[in-house]
Every structure is written in C-alpha cells, then in structure tokens.
Amino acid sequence: DAGITQSPRYKITETGRQVTLMCHQTWSHSYMFWYRQDLGHGLRLIYYSAAADITDKGEVPDGYVVSRSKTENFPLTLESATRSQTSVYFCASGQVRGAQHFGDGTRLSIL
Amino acid sequence: GESVGLHLPTLSVQEGDNSIINCAYSNSASDYFIWYKQESGKGPQFIIDIRSNMDKRQGQRVTVLLNKTVKHLSLQIAATQPGDSAVYFCADLSGGSYIPTFGRGTSLIVHP
C-alpha cells in the first residue's frame, strides 16, 4: 500500500544507547522531514531532506543524525540517547509546495 | 497514548453542531495554507488546503476561509460528529519555502 511507514511504533531504551528510527515512503516524494512532538511545544522540525544525499538541520537538530541514501528512506539516529529526547517522533514526506503526509509516529521513551 | 490536546485551546461542541476553528499566521508572505487533523495516537492527517489566490475552499463537510488582510484562517466543520474529535492545526508556507510553519493547534471535543 502506498503511504509512509515508521518503525518501530514504540521503543524504550536507556540513556547513552544509540537508537535508530526508520521511515519509509512509497510515493517517491522528493522531500522528507523528521519532527518531534512534545506537550507544550507542538511539532518541531529536527532535520529535513530535499532529495537523496541532501539533508539540512531544522529547529532542534542537536543529538540527532540523519541520512538519505535512497529517496524512499530517511532514518533518524539518536547517537547517545538522553532523557530529554523522550518524545513522539513523526516522519513526513511531500512534494515541493505541497502538503506534507505524516506517518503514525514512533513513541520513544528513554529511561 | 499521549494526549496532544493538553495545554491547547479547546472547543467543545454537541454532535450535529457546526464547528469553527481559527488560526492566525504571522508571515505576510505566506501563500499556501493547510489544515491537519490529529487523532489521539496518530500522525497529523491532511484535511484541506487553500492557496492565497482564493478566499474560500470547500471539501466534504469542511470549508476553509482565508482572510489575508488580518492573516487569519478558519476551518468550518458542518454537522460535527464524534469522529471529528481531534486536535486541528494549521500550517502555512511562504513562496519559495517547502518547510511549513505549524500552529499549536485546537482540541475539538464533540459530545454525543
């Protein structure tokens, strides 16, 4: 089915661990985005990508790494997880000047 | 799951009523506007969009109104149903940008 898929849906890990959140889209959209959503802050942009091998920092990039070797995949890595990175993470994709389409999120808890 | 509705403005309506959700934007260069619906435990879902060359656009049970003079956007939901209960937020983009600015959202609660 066409769409955008995030995995895992839920993840619990410990501080200092490396965690990778996966995002896969089947629309061949050029643009992909990673957001985190926290109470009181709404959606905040972490990183985005305009095409394969092109990535840029968003509003809150510290502590995160992304890559985009293929158009359809945009993984987000927390290199050394901290409790402040406990959040719900959303991946989105879209075409230029169009609406973004979101996945159903990964709920990440860091103990 | 988490409640994204906490700390947000809340609109409570009765089933069958019409709902109006408002959004203000700050960038006078914004020319594309989107409304999203986010149900508990899910990602934001596209509802309807409008470009700045229009004042009004209608979809199925939803209408978006744009007032560029006061930088205001509204979403009207006709005959609101319990399934419409969710957080609604707007987003705007300015010419040349593909990164939207998201509003904080309004929590809509529909009472049967």
PDB file of C-alpha atoms in Angstrom:
ATOM      1  CA  ASP A   1       0.000   0.000   0.000  1.00  0.00           C
ATOM      2  CA  ALA A   2       1.169   3.497  -0.768  1.00  0.00           C
ATOM      3  CA  GLY A   3       1.991   5.603   2.238  1.00  0.00           C
ATOM      4  CA  ILE A   4       4.557   6.414   4.817  1.00  0.00           C
ATOM      5  CA  THR A   5       5.616   3.865   7.404  1.00  0.00           C
ATOM      6  CA  GLN A   6       7.506   4.425  10.608  1.00  0.00           C
ATOM      7  CA  SER A   7       9.145   1.757  12.711  1.00  0.00           C
ATOM      8  CA  PRO A   8       9.182   0.858  15.462  1.00  0.00           C
ATOM      9  CA  ARG A   9       5.884   2.252  16.742  1.00  0.00           C
ATOM     10  CA  TYR A  10       7.085   2.075  20.337  1.00  0.00           C
ATOM     11  CA  LYS A  11      10.603   1.977  21.738  1.00  0.00           C
ATOM     12  CA  ILE A  12      12.005   2.005  25.252  1.00  0.00           C
ATOM     13  CA  THR A  13      15.736   2.373  25.716  1.00  0.00           C
ATOM     14  CA  GLU A  14      18.298   3.635  28.183  1.00  0.00           C
ATOM     15  CA  THR A  15      20.353   6.797  28.273  1.00  0.00           C
ATOM     16  CA  GLY A  16      23.561   6.565  26.297  1.00  0.00           C
ATOM     17  CA  ARG A  17      22.253   3.988  23.860  1.00  0.00           C
ATOM     18  CA  GLN A  18      22.115   4.527  20.132  1.00  0.00           C
ATOM     19  CA  VAL A  19      18.624   4.371  18.641  1.00  0.00           C
ATOM     20  CA  THR A  20      17.555   4.471  15.009  1.00  0.00           C
ATOM     21  CA  LEU A  21      14.032   5.309  13.922  1.00  0.00           C
ATOM     22  CA  MET A  22      13.056   4.213  10.459  1.00  0.00           C
ATOM     23  CA  CYS A  23      10.900   5.970   7.895  1.00  0.00           C
ATOM     24  CA  HIS A  24       9.867   4.623   4.514  1.00  0.00           C
ATOM     25  CA  GLN A  25       7.609   6.257   1.915  1.00  0.00           C
ATOM     26  CA  THR A  26       6.205   4.762  -1.258  1.00  0.00           C
ATOM     27  CA  TRP A  27       5.131   7.969  -3.024  1.00  0.00           C
ATOM     28  CA  SER A  28       8.597   8.895  -4.335  1.00  0.00           C
ATOM     29  CA  HIS A  29       8.186  12.305  -2.733  1.00  0.00           C
ATOM     30  CA  SER A  30      11.261  14.478  -3.001  1.00  0.00           C
ATOM     31  CA  TYR A  31      11.064  15.936   0.479  1.00  0.00           C
ATOM     32  CA  MET A  32      11.190  14.151   3.785  1.00  0.00           C
ATOM     33  CA  PHE A  33      11.085  15.538   7.296  1.00  0.00           C
ATOM     34  CA  TRP A  34      11.562  14.473  10.895  1.00  0.00           C
ATOM     35  CA  TYR A  35       9.628  16.176  13.676  1.00  0.00           C
ATOM     36  CA  ARG A  36       9.313  15.664  17.372  1.00  0.00           C
ATOM     37  CA  GLN A  37       6.087  16.451  19.188  1.00  0.00           C
ATOM     38  CA  ASP A  38       6.045  17.299  22.856  1.00  0.00           C
ATOM     39  CA  LEU A  39       3.351  18.697  25.114  1.00  0.00           C
ATOM     40  CA  GLY A  40       3.558  22.453  25.070  1.00  0.00           C
ATOM     41  CA  HIS A  41       5.785  22.630  22.010  1.00  0.00           C
ATOM     42  CA  GLY A  42       3.791  21.317  19.102  1.00  0.00           C
ATOM     43  CA  LEU A  43       5.687  19.979  16.114  1.00  0.00           C
ATOM     44  CA  ARG A  44       9.356  20.893  15.961  1.00  0.00           C
ATOM     45  CA  LEU A  45      11.479  20.180  12.922  1.00  0.00           C
ATOM     46  CA  ILE A  46      14.616  18.141  13.572  1.00  0.00           C
ATOM     47  CA  TYR A  47      16.019  17.513  10.101  1.00  0.00           C
ATOM     48  CA  TYR A  48      14.771  17.577   6.550  1.00  0.00           C
ATOM     49  CA  SER A  49      15.866  16.399   3.150  1.00  0.00           C
ATOM     50  CA  ALA A  50      15.135  17.777  -0.297  1.00  0.00           C
ATOM     51  CA  ALA A  51      16.433  14.726  -2.168  1.00  0.00           C
ATOM     52  CA  ALA A  52      18.674  11.713  -1.761  1.00  0.00           C
ATOM     53  CA  ASP A  53      22.025  12.686  -0.241  1.00  0.00           C
ATOM     54  CA  ILE A  54      20.794  16.212   0.614  1.00  0.00           C
ATOM     55  CA  THR A  55      19.929  16.888   4.244  1.00  0.00           C
ATOM     56  CA  ASP A  56      19.634  20.024   6.365  1.00  0.00           C
ATOM     57  CA  LYS A  57      19.177  20.910  10.011  1.00  0.00           C
ATOM     58  CA  GLY A  58      15.870  22.066  11.319  1.00  0.00           C
ATOM     59  CA  GLU A  59      14.966  23.825  14.534  1.00  0.00           C
ATOM     60  CA  VAL A  60      16.219  21.188  17.012  1.00  0.00           C
ATOM     61  CA  PRO A  61      18.958  19.047  15.384  1.00  0.00           C
ATOM     62  CA  ASP A  62      21.342  18.584  18.312  1.00  0.00           C
ATOM     63  CA  GLY A  63      21.833  14.947  19.290  1.00  0.00           C
ATOM     64  CA  TYR A  64      20.354  13.590  16.060  1.00  0.00           C
ATOM     65  CA  VAL A  65      21.827  12.317  12.814  1.00  0.00           C
ATOM     66  CA  VAL A  66      20.062  11.570   9.530  1.00  0.00           C
ATOM     67  CA  SER A  67      20.944  10.035   6.222  1.00  0.00           C
ATOM     68  CA  ARG A  68      19.161   9.623   2.929  1.00  0.00           C
ATOM     69  CA  SER A  69      20.915   7.250   0.595  1.00  0.00           C
ATOM     70  CA  LYS A  70      17.638   6.330  -1.122  1.00  0.00           C
ATOM     71  CA  THR A  71      14.691   8.567  -1.944  1.00  0.00           C
ATOM     72  CA  GLU A  72      12.241   6.375  -0.069  1.00  0.00           C
ATOM     73  CA  ASN A  73      14.109   6.020   3.231  1.00  0.00           C
ATOM     74  CA  PHE A  74      15.029   8.637   5.814  1.00  0.00           C
ATOM     75  CA  PRO A  75      16.305   7.107   9.071  1.00  0.00           C
ATOM     76  CA  LEU A  76      16.832   9.211  12.193  1.00  0.00           C
ATOM     77  CA  THR A  77      19.536   8.192  14.666  1.00  0.00           C
ATOM     78  CA  LEU A  78      19.969   9.294  18.242  1.00  0.00           C
ATOM     79  CA  GLU A  79      23.678   8.709  18.718  1.00  0.00           C
ATOM     80  CA  SER A  80      23.634   8.731  22.528  1.00  0.00           C
ATOM     81  CA  ALA A  81      20.087   8.970  23.817  1.00  0.00           C
ATOM     82  CA  THR A  82      19.225  11.377  26.619  1.00  0.00           C
ATOM     83  CA  ARG A  83      16.035  11.623  28.701  1.00  0.00           C
ATOM     84  CA  SER A  84      15.215  14.955  27.052  1.00  0.00           C
ATOM     85  CA  GLN A  85      14.812  13.072  23.782  1.00  0.00           C
ATOM     86  CA  THR A  86      11.817  11.170  25.117  1.00  0.00           C
ATOM     87  CA  SER A  87       9.124  12.234  22.691  1.00  0.00           C
ATOM     88  CA  VAL A  88       6.870  11.226  19.854  1.00  0.00           C
ATOM     89  CA  TYR A  89       8.709  11.345  16.550  1.00  0.00           C
ATOM     90  CA  PHE A  90       6.935  11.881  13.239  1.00  0.00           C
ATOM     91  CA  CYS A  91       8.284  11.419   9.776  1.00  0.00           C
ATOM     92  CA  ALA A  92       6.647  13.207   6.877  1.00  0.00           C
ATOM     93  CA  SER A  93       7.079  13.402   3.131  1.00  0.00           C
ATOM     94  CA  GLY A  94       5.846  15.766   0.451  1.00  0.00           C
ATOM     95  CA  GLN A  95       6.400  17.394  -2.871  1.00  0.00           C
ATOM     96  CA  VAL A  96       7.547  20.975  -3.335  1.00  0.00           C
ATOM     97  CA  ARG A  97       4.843  23.468  -2.368  1.00  0.00           C
ATOM     98  CA  GLY A  98       2.518  20.690  -1.323  1.00  0.00           C
ATOM     99  CA  ALA A  99       1.078  19.325   1.868  1.00  0.00           C
ATOM    100  CA  GLN A 100       3.170  17.004   3.975  1.00  0.00           C
ATOM    101  CA  HIS A 101       1.968  13.495   4.646  1.00  0.00           C
ATOM    102  CA  PHE A 102       2.797  12.060   8.047  1.00  0.00           C
ATOM    103  CA  GLY A 103       3.439   8.621   9.431  1.00  0.00           C
ATOM    104  CA  ASP A 104       1.777   7.477  12.637  1.00  0.00           C
ATOM    105  CA  GLY A 105       4.819   8.187  14.752  1.00  0.00           C
ATOM    106  CA  THR A 106       7.312   6.428  16.978  1.00  0.00           C
ATOM    107  CA  ARG A 107       6.774   6.812  20.701  1.00  0.00           C
ATOM    108  CA  LEU A 108      10.245   6.815  22.233  1.00  0.00           C
ATOM    109  CA  SER A 109      10.904   6.583  25.956  1.00  0.00           C
ATOM    110  CA  ILE A 110      14.422   6.957  27.302  1.00  0.00           C
ATOM    111  CA  LEU A 111      14.966   5.754  30.840  1.00  0.00           C
TER     112      LEU A 111
ATOM    113  CA  GLY B   1      -1.099   7.030  24.403  1.00  0.00           C
ATOM    114  CA  GLU B   2      -0.154  10.656  24.894  1.00  0.00           C
ATOM    115  CA  SER B   3      -2.699  13.418  24.736  1.00  0.00           C
ATOM    116  CA  VAL B   4      -1.626  16.105  22.361  1.00  0.00           C
ATOM    117  CA  GLY B   5      -4.675  18.090  23.459  1.00  0.00           C
ATOM    118  CA  LEU B   6      -3.249  19.124  26.823  1.00  0.00           C
ATOM    119  CA  HIS B   7      -2.352  22.822  27.118  1.00  0.00           C
ATOM    120  CA  LEU B   8      -4.171  23.582  23.879  1.00  0.00           C
ATOM    121  CA  PRO B   9      -7.225  25.767  23.317  1.00  0.00           C
ATOM    122  CA  THR B  10     -10.294  23.574  23.452  1.00  0.00           C
ATOM    123  CA  LEU B  11     -13.570  23.806  21.567  1.00  0.00           C
ATOM    124  CA  SER B  12     -16.434  21.699  22.893  1.00  0.00           C
ATOM    125  CA  VAL B  13     -19.498  21.202  20.702  1.00  0.00           C
ATOM    126  CA  GLN B  14     -22.541  18.997  20.561  1.00  0.00           C
ATOM    127  CA  GLU B  15     -22.911  16.398  17.869  1.00  0.00           C
ATOM    128  CA  GLY B  16     -24.664  17.932  14.888  1.00  0.00           C
ATOM    129  CA  ASP B  17     -23.481  21.473  15.578  1.00  0.00           C
ATOM    130  CA  ASN B  18     -21.186  23.348  13.236  1.00  0.00           C
ATOM    131  CA  SER B  19     -17.644  23.931  14.467  1.00  0.00           C
ATOM    132  CA  ILE B  20     -15.328  26.796  13.654  1.00  0.00           C
ATOM    133  CA  ILE B  21     -11.632  26.515  14.421  1.00  0.00           C
ATOM    134  CA  ASN B  22      -9.443  29.553  14.000  1.00  0.00           C
ATOM    135  CA  CYS B  23      -5.809  30.058  13.208  1.00  0.00           C
ATOM    136  CA  ALA B  24      -3.661  33.164  12.958  1.00  0.00           C
ATOM    137  CA  TYR B  25      -0.450  33.254  10.997  1.00  0.00           C
ATOM    138  CA  SER B  26       2.284  35.833  11.149  1.00  0.00           C
ATOM    139  CA  ASN B  27       4.112  35.725   7.824  1.00  0.00           C
ATOM    140  CA  SER B  28       2.555  38.134   5.341  1.00  0.00           C
ATOM    141  CA  ALA B  29       4.452  36.342   2.549  1.00  0.00           C
ATOM    142  CA  SER B  30       2.663  33.039   3.221  1.00  0.00           C
ATOM    143  CA  ASP B  31       0.737  31.915   0.181  1.00  0.00           C
ATOM    144  CA  TYR B  32      -0.226  28.307   0.877  1.00  0.00           C
ATOM    145  CA  PHE B  33      -2.203  27.081   3.857  1.00  0.00           C
ATOM    146  CA  ILE B  34      -3.075  23.620   5.112  1.00  0.00           C
ATOM    147  CA  TRP B  35      -5.332  22.213   7.805  1.00  0.00           C
ATOM    148  CA  TYR B  36      -4.438  18.980   9.557  1.00  0.00           C
ATOM    149  CA  LYS B  37      -6.372  16.720  11.897  1.00  0.00           C
ATOM    150  CA  GLN B  38      -4.541  14.683  14.500  1.00  0.00           C
ATOM    151  CA  GLU B  39      -6.373  11.948  16.361  1.00  0.00           C
ATOM    152  CA  SER B  40      -5.007  10.564  19.572  1.00  0.00           C
ATOM    153  CA  GLY B  41      -2.107   8.201  18.927  1.00  0.00           C
ATOM    154  CA  LYS B  42      -1.888   9.004  15.237  1.00  0.00           C
ATOM    155  CA  GLY B  43       0.027  11.286  12.934  1.00  0.00           C
ATOM    156  CA  PRO B  44      -1.393  14.514  11.504  1.00  0.00           C
ATOM    157  CA  GLN B  45      -3.711  13.882   8.587  1.00  0.00           C
ATOM    158  CA  PHE B  46      -4.233  16.331   5.721  1.00  0.00           C
ATOM    159  CA  ILE B  47      -7.781  17.736   5.591  1.00  0.00           C
ATOM    160  CA  ILE B  48      -7.855  20.615   3.152  1.00  0.00           C
ATOM    161  CA  ASP B  49      -5.612  23.288   1.722  1.00  0.00           C
ATOM    162  CA  ILE B  50      -6.002  26.709   0.150  1.00  0.00           C
ATOM    163  CA  ARG B  51      -3.751  28.997  -1.830  1.00  0.00           C
ATOM    164  CA  SER B  52      -3.596  32.721  -1.343  1.00  0.00           C
ATOM    165  CA  ASN B  53      -5.397  33.493  -4.602  1.00  0.00           C
ATOM    166  CA  MET B  54      -8.562  32.103  -3.024  1.00  0.00           C
ATOM    167  CA  ASP B  55     -10.698  33.257  -0.091  1.00  0.00           C
ATOM    168  CA  LYS B  56     -12.702  30.089   0.387  1.00  0.00           C
ATOM    169  CA  ARG B  57     -12.447  26.437  -0.436  1.00  0.00           C
ATOM    170  CA  GLN B  58     -14.908  23.678   0.307  1.00  0.00           C
ATOM    171  CA  GLY B  59     -14.452  19.984   0.840  1.00  0.00           C
ATOM    172  CA  GLN B  60     -16.664  17.283   2.208  1.00  0.00           C
ATOM    173  CA  ARG B  61     -18.257  18.838   5.337  1.00  0.00           C
ATOM    174  CA  VAL B  62     -15.307  21.206   5.691  1.00  0.00           C
ATOM    175  CA  THR B  63     -14.727  24.741   4.497  1.00  0.00           C
ATOM    176  CA  VAL B  64     -11.580  26.797   4.853  1.00  0.00           C
ATOM    177  CA  LEU B  65     -11.760  30.595   4.833  1.00  0.00           C
ATOM    178  CA  LEU B  66      -8.729  32.780   4.332  1.00  0.00           C
ATOM    179  CA  ASN B  67      -8.521  36.436   5.283  1.00  0.00           C
ATOM    180  CA  LYS B  68      -5.150  37.691   4.128  1.00  0.00           C
ATOM    181  CA  THR B  69      -5.804  41.206   5.372  1.00  0.00           C
ATOM    182  CA  VAL B  70      -5.757  40.119   9.006  1.00  0.00           C
ATOM    183  CA  LYS B  71      -3.681  36.968   8.432  1.00  0.00           C
ATOM    184  CA  HIS B  72      -6.418  34.665   9.641  1.00  0.00           C
ATOM    185  CA  LEU B  73      -7.520  31.226   8.622  1.00  0.00           C
ATOM    186  CA  SER B  74     -10.555  29.281   9.767  1.00  0.00           C
ATOM    187  CA  LEU B  75     -11.801  25.748   9.389  1.00  0.00           C
ATOM    188  CA  GLN B  76     -15.523  25.160   9.470  1.00  0.00           C
ATOM    189  CA  ILE B  77     -16.847  21.657  10.058  1.00  0.00           C
ATOM    190  CA  ALA B  78     -20.503  21.130   9.280  1.00  0.00           C
ATOM    191  CA  ALA B  79     -22.671  18.743  11.300  1.00  0.00           C
ATOM    192  CA  THR B  80     -19.830  17.804  13.617  1.00  0.00           C
ATOM    193  CA  GLN B  81     -19.627  14.137  14.522  1.00  0.00           C
ATOM    194  CA  PRO B  82     -17.931  12.337  17.437  1.00  0.00           C
ATOM    195  CA  GLY B  83     -15.353  11.055  14.956  1.00  0.00           C
ATOM    196  CA  ASP B  84     -14.290  14.655  14.381  1.00  0.00           C
ATOM    197  CA  SER B  85     -12.881  14.833  17.911  1.00  0.00           C
ATOM    198  CA  ALA B  86      -9.174  15.513  17.467  1.00  0.00           C
ATOM    199  CA  VAL B  87      -6.558  18.234  17.522  1.00  0.00           C
ATOM    200  CA  TYR B  88      -6.702  20.502  14.496  1.00  0.00           C
ATOM    201  CA  PHE B  89      -3.850  22.698  13.430  1.00  0.00           C
ATOM    202  CA  CYS B  90      -2.977  24.886  10.528  1.00  0.00           C
ATOM    203  CA  ALA B  91       0.265  25.266   8.640  1.00  0.00           C
ATOM    204  CA  ASP B  92       1.456  27.944   6.263  1.00  0.00           C
ATOM    205  CA  LEU B  93       4.212  28.216   3.694  1.00  0.00           C
ATOM    206  CA  SER B  94       5.672  31.237   2.015  1.00  0.00           C
ATOM    207  CA  GLY B  95       6.778  31.418  -1.587  1.00  0.00           C
ATOM    208  CA  GLY B  96       9.977  29.518  -2.247  1.00  0.00           C
ATOM    209  CA  SER B  97       9.884  27.589   1.016  1.00  0.00           C
ATOM    210  CA  TYR B  98       8.921  23.965   1.419  1.00  0.00           C
ATOM    211  CA  ILE B  99       9.086  23.999   5.209  1.00  0.00           C
ATOM    212  CA  PRO B 100       5.733  24.855   6.766  1.00  0.00           C
ATOM    213  CA  THR B 101       5.150  26.772   9.957  1.00  0.00           C
ATOM    214  CA  PHE B 102       2.725  24.829  12.120  1.00  0.00           C
ATOM    215  CA  GLY B 103       0.258  26.371  14.514  1.00  0.00           C
ATOM    216  CA  ARG B 104      -0.091  24.994  18.030  1.00  0.00           C
ATOM    217  CA  GLY B 105      -3.495  23.502  17.444  1.00  0.00           C
ATOM    218  CA  THR B 106      -7.004  23.439  18.857  1.00  0.00           C
ATOM    219  CA  SER B 107      -8.524  20.446  20.573  1.00  0.00           C
ATOM    220  CA  LEU B 108     -12.061  19.745  19.329  1.00  0.00           C
ATOM    221  CA  ILE B 109     -14.282  17.695  21.614  1.00  0.00           C
ATOM    222  CA  VAL B 110     -17.603  16.524  20.238  1.00  0.00           C
ATOM    223  CA  HIS B 111     -20.214  15.426  22.754  1.00  0.00           C
ATOM    224  CA  PRO B 112     -22.775  12.869  21.599  1.00  0.00           C
TER     225      PRO B 112
END
